[in-house]
Tab-separated table of C-alpha atoms and ligand atoms in Angstrom:
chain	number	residue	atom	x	y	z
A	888	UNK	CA	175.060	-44.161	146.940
A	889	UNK	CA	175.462	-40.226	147.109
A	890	UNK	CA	172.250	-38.375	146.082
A	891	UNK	CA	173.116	-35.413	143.716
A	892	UNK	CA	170.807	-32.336	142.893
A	893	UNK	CA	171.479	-30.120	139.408
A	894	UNK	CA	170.101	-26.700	139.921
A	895	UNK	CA	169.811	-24.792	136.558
A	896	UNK	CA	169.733	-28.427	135.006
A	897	UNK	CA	169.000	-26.844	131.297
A	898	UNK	CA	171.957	-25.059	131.443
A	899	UNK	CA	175.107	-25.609	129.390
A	900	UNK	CA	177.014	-26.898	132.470
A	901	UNK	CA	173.661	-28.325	133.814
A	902	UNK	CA	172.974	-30.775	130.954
A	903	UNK	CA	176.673	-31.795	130.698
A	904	UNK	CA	176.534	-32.842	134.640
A	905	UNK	CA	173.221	-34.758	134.133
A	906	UNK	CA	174.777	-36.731	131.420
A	907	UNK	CA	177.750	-37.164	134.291
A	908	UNK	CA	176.049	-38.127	137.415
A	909	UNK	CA	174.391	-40.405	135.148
A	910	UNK	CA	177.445	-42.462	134.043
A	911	UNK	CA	179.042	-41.976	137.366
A	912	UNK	CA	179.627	-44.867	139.605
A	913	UNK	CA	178.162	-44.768	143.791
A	914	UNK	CA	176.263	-41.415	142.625
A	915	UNK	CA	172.506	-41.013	142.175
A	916	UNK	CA	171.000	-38.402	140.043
A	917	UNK	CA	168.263	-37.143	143.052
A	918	UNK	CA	166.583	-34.559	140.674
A	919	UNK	CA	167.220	-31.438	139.071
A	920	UNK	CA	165.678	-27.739	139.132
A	921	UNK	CA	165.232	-24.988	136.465
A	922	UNK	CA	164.603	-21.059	137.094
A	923	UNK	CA	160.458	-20.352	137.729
A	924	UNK	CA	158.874	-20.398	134.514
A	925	UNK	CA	162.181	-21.860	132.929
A	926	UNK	CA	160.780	-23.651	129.600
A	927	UNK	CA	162.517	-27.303	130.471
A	928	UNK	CA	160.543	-27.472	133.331
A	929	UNK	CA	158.411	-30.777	133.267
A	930	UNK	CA	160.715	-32.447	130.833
A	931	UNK	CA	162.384	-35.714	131.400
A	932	UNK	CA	165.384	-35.609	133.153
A	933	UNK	CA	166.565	-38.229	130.677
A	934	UNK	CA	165.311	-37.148	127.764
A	935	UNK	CA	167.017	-33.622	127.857
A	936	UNK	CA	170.361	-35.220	127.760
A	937	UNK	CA	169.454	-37.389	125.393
A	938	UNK	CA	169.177	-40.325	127.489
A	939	UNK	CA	166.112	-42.928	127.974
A	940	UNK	CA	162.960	-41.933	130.296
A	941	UNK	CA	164.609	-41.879	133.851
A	942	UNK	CA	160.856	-41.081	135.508
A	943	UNK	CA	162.337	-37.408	136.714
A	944	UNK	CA	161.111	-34.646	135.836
A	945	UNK	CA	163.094	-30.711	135.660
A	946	UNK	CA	161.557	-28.927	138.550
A	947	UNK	CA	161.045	-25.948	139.787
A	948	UNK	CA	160.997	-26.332	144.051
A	949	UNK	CA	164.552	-25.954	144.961
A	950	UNK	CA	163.797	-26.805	148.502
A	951	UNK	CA	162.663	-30.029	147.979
A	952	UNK	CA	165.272	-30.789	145.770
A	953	UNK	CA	167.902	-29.463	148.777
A	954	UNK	CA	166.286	-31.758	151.446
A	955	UNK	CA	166.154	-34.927	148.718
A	956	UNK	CA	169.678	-34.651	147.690
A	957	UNK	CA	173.344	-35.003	149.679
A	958	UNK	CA	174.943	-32.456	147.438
A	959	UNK	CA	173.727	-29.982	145.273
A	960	UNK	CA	175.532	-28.712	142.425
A	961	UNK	CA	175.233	-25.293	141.253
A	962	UNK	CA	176.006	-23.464	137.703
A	963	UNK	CA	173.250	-21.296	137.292
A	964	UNK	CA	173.447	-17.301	137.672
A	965	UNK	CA	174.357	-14.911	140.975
A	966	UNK	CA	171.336	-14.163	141.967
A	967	UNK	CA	170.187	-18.013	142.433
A	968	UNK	CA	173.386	-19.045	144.021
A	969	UNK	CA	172.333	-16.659	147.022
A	970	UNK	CA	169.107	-18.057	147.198
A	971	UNK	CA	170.396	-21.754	146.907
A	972	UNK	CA	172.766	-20.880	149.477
A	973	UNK	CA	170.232	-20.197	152.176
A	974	UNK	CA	168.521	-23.556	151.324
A	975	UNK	CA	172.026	-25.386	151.698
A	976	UNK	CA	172.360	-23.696	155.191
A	977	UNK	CA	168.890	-24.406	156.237
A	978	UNK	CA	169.221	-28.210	155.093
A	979	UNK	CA	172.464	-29.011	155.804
A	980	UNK	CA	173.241	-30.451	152.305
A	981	UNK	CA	176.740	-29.957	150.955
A	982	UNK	CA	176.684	-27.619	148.136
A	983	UNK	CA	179.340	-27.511	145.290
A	984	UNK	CA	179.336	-23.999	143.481
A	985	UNK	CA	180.551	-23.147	139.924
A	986	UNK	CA	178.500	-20.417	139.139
A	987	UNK	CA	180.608	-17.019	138.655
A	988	UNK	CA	179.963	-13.217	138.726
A	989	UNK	CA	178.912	-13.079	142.260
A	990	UNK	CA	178.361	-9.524	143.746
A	991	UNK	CA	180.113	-9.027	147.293
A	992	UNK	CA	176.511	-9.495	148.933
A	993	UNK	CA	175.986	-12.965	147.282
A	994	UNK	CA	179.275	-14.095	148.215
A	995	UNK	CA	178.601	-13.049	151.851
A	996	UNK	CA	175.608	-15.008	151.565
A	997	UNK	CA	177.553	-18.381	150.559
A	998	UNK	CA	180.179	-17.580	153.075
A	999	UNK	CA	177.823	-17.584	155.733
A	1000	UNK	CA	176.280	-20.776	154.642
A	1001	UNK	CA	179.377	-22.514	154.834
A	1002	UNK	CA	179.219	-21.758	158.722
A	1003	UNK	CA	176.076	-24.443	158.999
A	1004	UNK	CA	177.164	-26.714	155.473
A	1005	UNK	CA	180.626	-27.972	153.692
A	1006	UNK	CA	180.632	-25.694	150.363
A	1007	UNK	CA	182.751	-25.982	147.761
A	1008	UNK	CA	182.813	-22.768	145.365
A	1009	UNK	CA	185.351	-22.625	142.529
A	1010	UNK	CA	185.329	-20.144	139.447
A	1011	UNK	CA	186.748	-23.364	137.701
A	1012	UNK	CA	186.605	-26.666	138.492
A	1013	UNK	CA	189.645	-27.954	135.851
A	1014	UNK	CA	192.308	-29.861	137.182
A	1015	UNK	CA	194.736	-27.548	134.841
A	1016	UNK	CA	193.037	-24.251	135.388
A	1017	UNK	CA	193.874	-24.796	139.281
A	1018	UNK	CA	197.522	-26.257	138.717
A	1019	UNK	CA	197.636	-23.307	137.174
A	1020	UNK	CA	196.723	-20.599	140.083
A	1021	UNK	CA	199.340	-22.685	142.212
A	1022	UNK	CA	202.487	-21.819	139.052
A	1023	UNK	CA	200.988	-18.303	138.739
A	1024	UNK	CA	201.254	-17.841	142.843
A	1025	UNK	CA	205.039	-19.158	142.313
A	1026	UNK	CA	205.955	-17.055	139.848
A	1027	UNK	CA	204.786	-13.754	141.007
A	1028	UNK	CA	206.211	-14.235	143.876
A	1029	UNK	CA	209.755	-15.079	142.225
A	1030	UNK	CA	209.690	-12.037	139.775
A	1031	UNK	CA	209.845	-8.560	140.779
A	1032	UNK	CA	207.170	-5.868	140.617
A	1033	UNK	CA	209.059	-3.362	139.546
A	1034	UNK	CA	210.546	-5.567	136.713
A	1035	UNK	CA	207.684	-7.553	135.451
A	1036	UNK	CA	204.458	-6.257	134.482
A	1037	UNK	CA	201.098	-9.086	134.875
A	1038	UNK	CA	198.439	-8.869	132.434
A	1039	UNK	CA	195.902	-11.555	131.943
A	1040	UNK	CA	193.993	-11.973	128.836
A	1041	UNK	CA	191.004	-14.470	128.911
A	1042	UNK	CA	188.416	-15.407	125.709
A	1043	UNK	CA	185.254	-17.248	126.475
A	1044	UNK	CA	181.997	-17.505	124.183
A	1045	UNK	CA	180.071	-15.033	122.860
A	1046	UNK	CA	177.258	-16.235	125.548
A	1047	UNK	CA	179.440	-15.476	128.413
A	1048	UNK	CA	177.733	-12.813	130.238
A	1049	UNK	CA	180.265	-12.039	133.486
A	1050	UNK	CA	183.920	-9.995	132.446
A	1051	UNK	CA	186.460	-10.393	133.193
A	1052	UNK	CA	185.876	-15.084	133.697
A	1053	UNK	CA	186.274	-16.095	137.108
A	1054	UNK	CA	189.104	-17.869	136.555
A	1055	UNK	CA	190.596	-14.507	135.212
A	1056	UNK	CA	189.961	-12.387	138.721
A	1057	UNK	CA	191.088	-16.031	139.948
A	1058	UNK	CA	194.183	-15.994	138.433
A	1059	UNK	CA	194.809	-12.400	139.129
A	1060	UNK	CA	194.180	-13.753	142.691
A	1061	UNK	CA	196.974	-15.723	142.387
A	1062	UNK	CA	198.978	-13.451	141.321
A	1063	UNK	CA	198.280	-10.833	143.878
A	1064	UNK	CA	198.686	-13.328	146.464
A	1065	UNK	CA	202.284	-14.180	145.521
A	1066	UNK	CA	203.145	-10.634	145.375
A	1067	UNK	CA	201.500	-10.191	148.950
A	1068	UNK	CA	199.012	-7.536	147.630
A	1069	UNK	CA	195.039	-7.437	147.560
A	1070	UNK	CA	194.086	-7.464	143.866
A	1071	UNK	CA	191.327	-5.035	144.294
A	1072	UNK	CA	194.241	-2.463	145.244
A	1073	UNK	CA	196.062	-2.976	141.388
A	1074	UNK	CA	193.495	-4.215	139.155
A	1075	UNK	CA	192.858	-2.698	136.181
A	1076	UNK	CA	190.121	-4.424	134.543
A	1077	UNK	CA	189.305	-2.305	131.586
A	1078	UNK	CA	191.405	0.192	130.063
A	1079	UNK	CA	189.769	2.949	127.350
A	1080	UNK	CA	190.891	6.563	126.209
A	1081	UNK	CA	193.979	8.083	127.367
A	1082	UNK	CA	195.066	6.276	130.331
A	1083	UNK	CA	198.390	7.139	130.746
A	1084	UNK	CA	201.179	5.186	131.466
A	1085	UNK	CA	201.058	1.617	132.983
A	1086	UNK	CA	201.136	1.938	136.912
A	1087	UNK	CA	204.283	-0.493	138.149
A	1088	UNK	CA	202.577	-3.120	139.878
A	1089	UNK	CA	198.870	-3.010	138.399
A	1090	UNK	CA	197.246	-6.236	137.582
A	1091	UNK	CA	195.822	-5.693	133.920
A	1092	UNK	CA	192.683	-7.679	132.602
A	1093	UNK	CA	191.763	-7.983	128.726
A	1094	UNK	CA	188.526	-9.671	127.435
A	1095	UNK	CA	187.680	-11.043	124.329
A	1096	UNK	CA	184.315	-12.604	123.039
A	1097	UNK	CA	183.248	-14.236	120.546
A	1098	UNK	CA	182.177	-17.740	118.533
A	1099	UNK	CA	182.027	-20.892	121.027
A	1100	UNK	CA	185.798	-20.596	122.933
A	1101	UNK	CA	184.974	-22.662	125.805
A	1102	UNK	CA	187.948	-20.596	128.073
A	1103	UNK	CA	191.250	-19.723	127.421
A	1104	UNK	CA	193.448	-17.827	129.712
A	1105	UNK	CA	196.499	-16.792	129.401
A	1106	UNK	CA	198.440	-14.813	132.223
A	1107	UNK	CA	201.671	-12.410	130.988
A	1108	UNK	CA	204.804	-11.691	132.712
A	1109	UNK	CA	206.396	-8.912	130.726
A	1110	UNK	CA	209.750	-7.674	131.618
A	1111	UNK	CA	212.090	-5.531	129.446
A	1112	UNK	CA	213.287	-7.921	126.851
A	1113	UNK	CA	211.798	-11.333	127.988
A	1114	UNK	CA	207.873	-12.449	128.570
A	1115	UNK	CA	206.885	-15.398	130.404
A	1116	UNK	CA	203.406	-16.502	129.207
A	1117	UNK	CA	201.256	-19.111	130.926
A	1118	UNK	CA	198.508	-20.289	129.103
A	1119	UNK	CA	195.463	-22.744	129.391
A	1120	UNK	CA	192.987	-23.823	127.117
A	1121	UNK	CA	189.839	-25.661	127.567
A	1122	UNK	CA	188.335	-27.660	125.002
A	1123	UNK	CA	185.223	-28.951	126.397
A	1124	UNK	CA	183.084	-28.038	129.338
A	1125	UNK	CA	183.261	-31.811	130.171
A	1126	UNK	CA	186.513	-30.898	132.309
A	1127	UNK	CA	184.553	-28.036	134.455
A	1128	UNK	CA	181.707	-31.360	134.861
A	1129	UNK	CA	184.307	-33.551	135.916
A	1130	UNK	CA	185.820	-31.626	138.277
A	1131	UNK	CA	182.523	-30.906	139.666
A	1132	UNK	CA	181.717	-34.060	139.753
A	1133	UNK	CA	185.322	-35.029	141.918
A	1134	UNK	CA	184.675	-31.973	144.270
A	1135	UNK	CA	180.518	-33.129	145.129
A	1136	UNK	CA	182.281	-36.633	145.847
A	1137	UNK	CA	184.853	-35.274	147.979
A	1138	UNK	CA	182.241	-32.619	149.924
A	1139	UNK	CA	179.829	-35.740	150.839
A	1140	UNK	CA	179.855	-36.087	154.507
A	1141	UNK	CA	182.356	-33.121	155.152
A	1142	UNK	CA	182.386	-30.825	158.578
A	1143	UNK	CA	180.574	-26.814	157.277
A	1144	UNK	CA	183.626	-24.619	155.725
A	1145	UNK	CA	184.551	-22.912	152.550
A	1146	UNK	CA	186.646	-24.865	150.611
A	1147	UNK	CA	188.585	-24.443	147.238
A	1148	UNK	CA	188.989	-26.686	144.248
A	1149	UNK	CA	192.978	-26.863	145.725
A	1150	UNK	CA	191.072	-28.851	148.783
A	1151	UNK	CA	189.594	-30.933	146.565
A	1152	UNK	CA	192.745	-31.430	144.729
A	1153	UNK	CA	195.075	-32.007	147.567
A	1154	UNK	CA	196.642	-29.097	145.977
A	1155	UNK	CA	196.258	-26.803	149.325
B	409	NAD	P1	173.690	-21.320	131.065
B	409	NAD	O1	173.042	-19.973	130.935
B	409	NAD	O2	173.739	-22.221	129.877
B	409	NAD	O3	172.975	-22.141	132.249
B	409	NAD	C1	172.508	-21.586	133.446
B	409	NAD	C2	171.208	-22.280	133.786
B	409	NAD	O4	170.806	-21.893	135.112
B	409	NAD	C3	170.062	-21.860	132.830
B	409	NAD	O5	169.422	-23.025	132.327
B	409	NAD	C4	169.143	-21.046	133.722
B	409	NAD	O6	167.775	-21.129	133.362
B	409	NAD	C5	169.412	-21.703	135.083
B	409	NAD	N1	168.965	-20.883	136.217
B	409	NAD	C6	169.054	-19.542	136.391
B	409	NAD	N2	168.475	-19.187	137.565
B	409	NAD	C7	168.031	-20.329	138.149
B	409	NAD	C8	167.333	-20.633	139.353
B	409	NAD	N3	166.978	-19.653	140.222
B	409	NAD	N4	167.040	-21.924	139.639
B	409	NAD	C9	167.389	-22.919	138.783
B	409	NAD	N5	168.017	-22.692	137.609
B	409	NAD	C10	168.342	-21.418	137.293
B	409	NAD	O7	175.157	-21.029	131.634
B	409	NAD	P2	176.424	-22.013	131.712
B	409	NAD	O8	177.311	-21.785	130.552
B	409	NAD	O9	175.962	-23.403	132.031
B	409	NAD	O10	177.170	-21.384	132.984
B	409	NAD	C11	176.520	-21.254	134.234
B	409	NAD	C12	177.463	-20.621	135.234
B	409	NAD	O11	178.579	-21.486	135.469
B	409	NAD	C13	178.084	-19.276	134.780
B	409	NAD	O12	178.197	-18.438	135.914
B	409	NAD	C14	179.450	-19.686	134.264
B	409	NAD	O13	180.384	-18.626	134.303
B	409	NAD	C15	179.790	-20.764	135.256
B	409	NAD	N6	180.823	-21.711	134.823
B	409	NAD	C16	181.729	-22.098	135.759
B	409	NAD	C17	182.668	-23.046	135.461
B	409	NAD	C18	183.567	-23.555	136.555
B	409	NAD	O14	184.414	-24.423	136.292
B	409	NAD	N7	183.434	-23.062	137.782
B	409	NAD	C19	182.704	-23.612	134.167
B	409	NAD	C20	181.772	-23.204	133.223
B	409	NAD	C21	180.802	-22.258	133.566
């Protein structure tokens, strides 16, 4: 049986991969973790997914939970994934990340812990989403620059506190990579005012908000008179929670690296 830790076990995501690990079969729920002071903390683990008593308790000492636990998975907020990340290193438990709206510090942090740990880190865990990067790599890479203008529009909940999603810089990834540029040299994330003509080759972002979208994304090829439009919709978090779910099997037992969702996938 494979031990798995929730951090940020409250959460949205948290509560749905309780419910998960819970149904799963050859995992073991090994405990879960809220933020200090977090008002779950000392509730049933069972009880705040609506199950039966399971005799755990939400907690609040991440390291123990680290050292009790083969994999930890991890949708909480930046600043904890940093800190989690120096516990994975230190214990040597594989650590599945889905948390997004890491600053480049934080990410160095994770990076560096996948030196000592296997981590998987994935702005989304979907089977589609990440079929999806792979057609959005293709196509860029087929259409010309010059010709075809990307623009990527993505609309999460109105509780979504990162813009653009990270699956939106992930597509734009994607996209960059197939045109054999770094995104951070043609992104255009938010556009206000008088901004002048489009730049051939930029990357645009557009964000909405609003109601309880779960994520849709849809990235835009537009040329002068024809579009291609790629879109993906998620209707439940439950895919995100399976997906993590797949990826903390798959990470059990694994040699320290960074590794993607298309790892997990066989998609690489
Ligand atoms: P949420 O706010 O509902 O849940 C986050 C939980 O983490 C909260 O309960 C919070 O108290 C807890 N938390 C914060 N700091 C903590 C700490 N130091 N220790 C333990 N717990 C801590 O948010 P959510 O909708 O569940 O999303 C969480 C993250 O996952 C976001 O970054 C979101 O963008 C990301 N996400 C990723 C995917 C994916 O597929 N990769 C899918 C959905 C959401």
């Amino acid at each position: 049986m494979t031990k798995i830790g929730i951090v940020g076990c409250a959460g949205r995501m948290g509560r749905m991969l309780v419910a998960e690990v819970l149904d799963a079969d050859g995992l073991v729920l090994a405990g879960g973790t809220e933020r200090p002071g977090g008002e779950a903390i000392g509730r049933d683990l069972g009880g705040l997914v609506g199950r039966g008593p399971l005799d755990l308790t939400v907690g609040d000492d991440a390291k123990a939970l680290f050292a009790a636990s083969d994999v930890v998975i991890d949708f909480t907020a930046p600043a904890a994934v940093a800190q989690h990340a120096g516990l994975a290193a230190e214990s040597g438990t594989a650590y599945v990340v889905g948390t997004t709206g890491l600053a480049a510090d934080q990410e160095d942090v994770l990076r560096r812990a996948a030196t000592r740990t296997a981590v998987v880190w994935a702005p989304n865990m979907s089977v589609g989403v990440n079929l999806l990067f792979s057609l959005v790599e293709q196509v860029a890479g087929r259409l010309d620059a010059d010709a075809f203008d990307i623009e990527i529009l993505e609309m999460h909940h109105r509780n979504k506190v990162d813009a653009p999603s990270g699956t939106a810089l992930g597509l734009g990834q994607a996209a960059a990579r197939g045109r054999g540029v770094a995104l951070e040299d043609v992104w255009q994330k938010t556009r206000d005012g008088i901004t002048g003509a489009r730049k051939s080759g930029d990357i645009g972002f557009a964000t909405l908000r609003g109601g309880d979208v779960v994520g849709d994304h849809t990235v835009v090829f537009a040329g002068l008179g024809e579009r291609i439009e790629i879109t993906h919709k998620a209707a439940s978090r439950q895919i995100f929670a399976q997906g993590a779910i797949r990826a903390a099997r798959w990470v059990a037992g694994r040699e320290p690296g960074l590794y993607s969702m298309k790892d997990v996938l066989g998609l690489a």
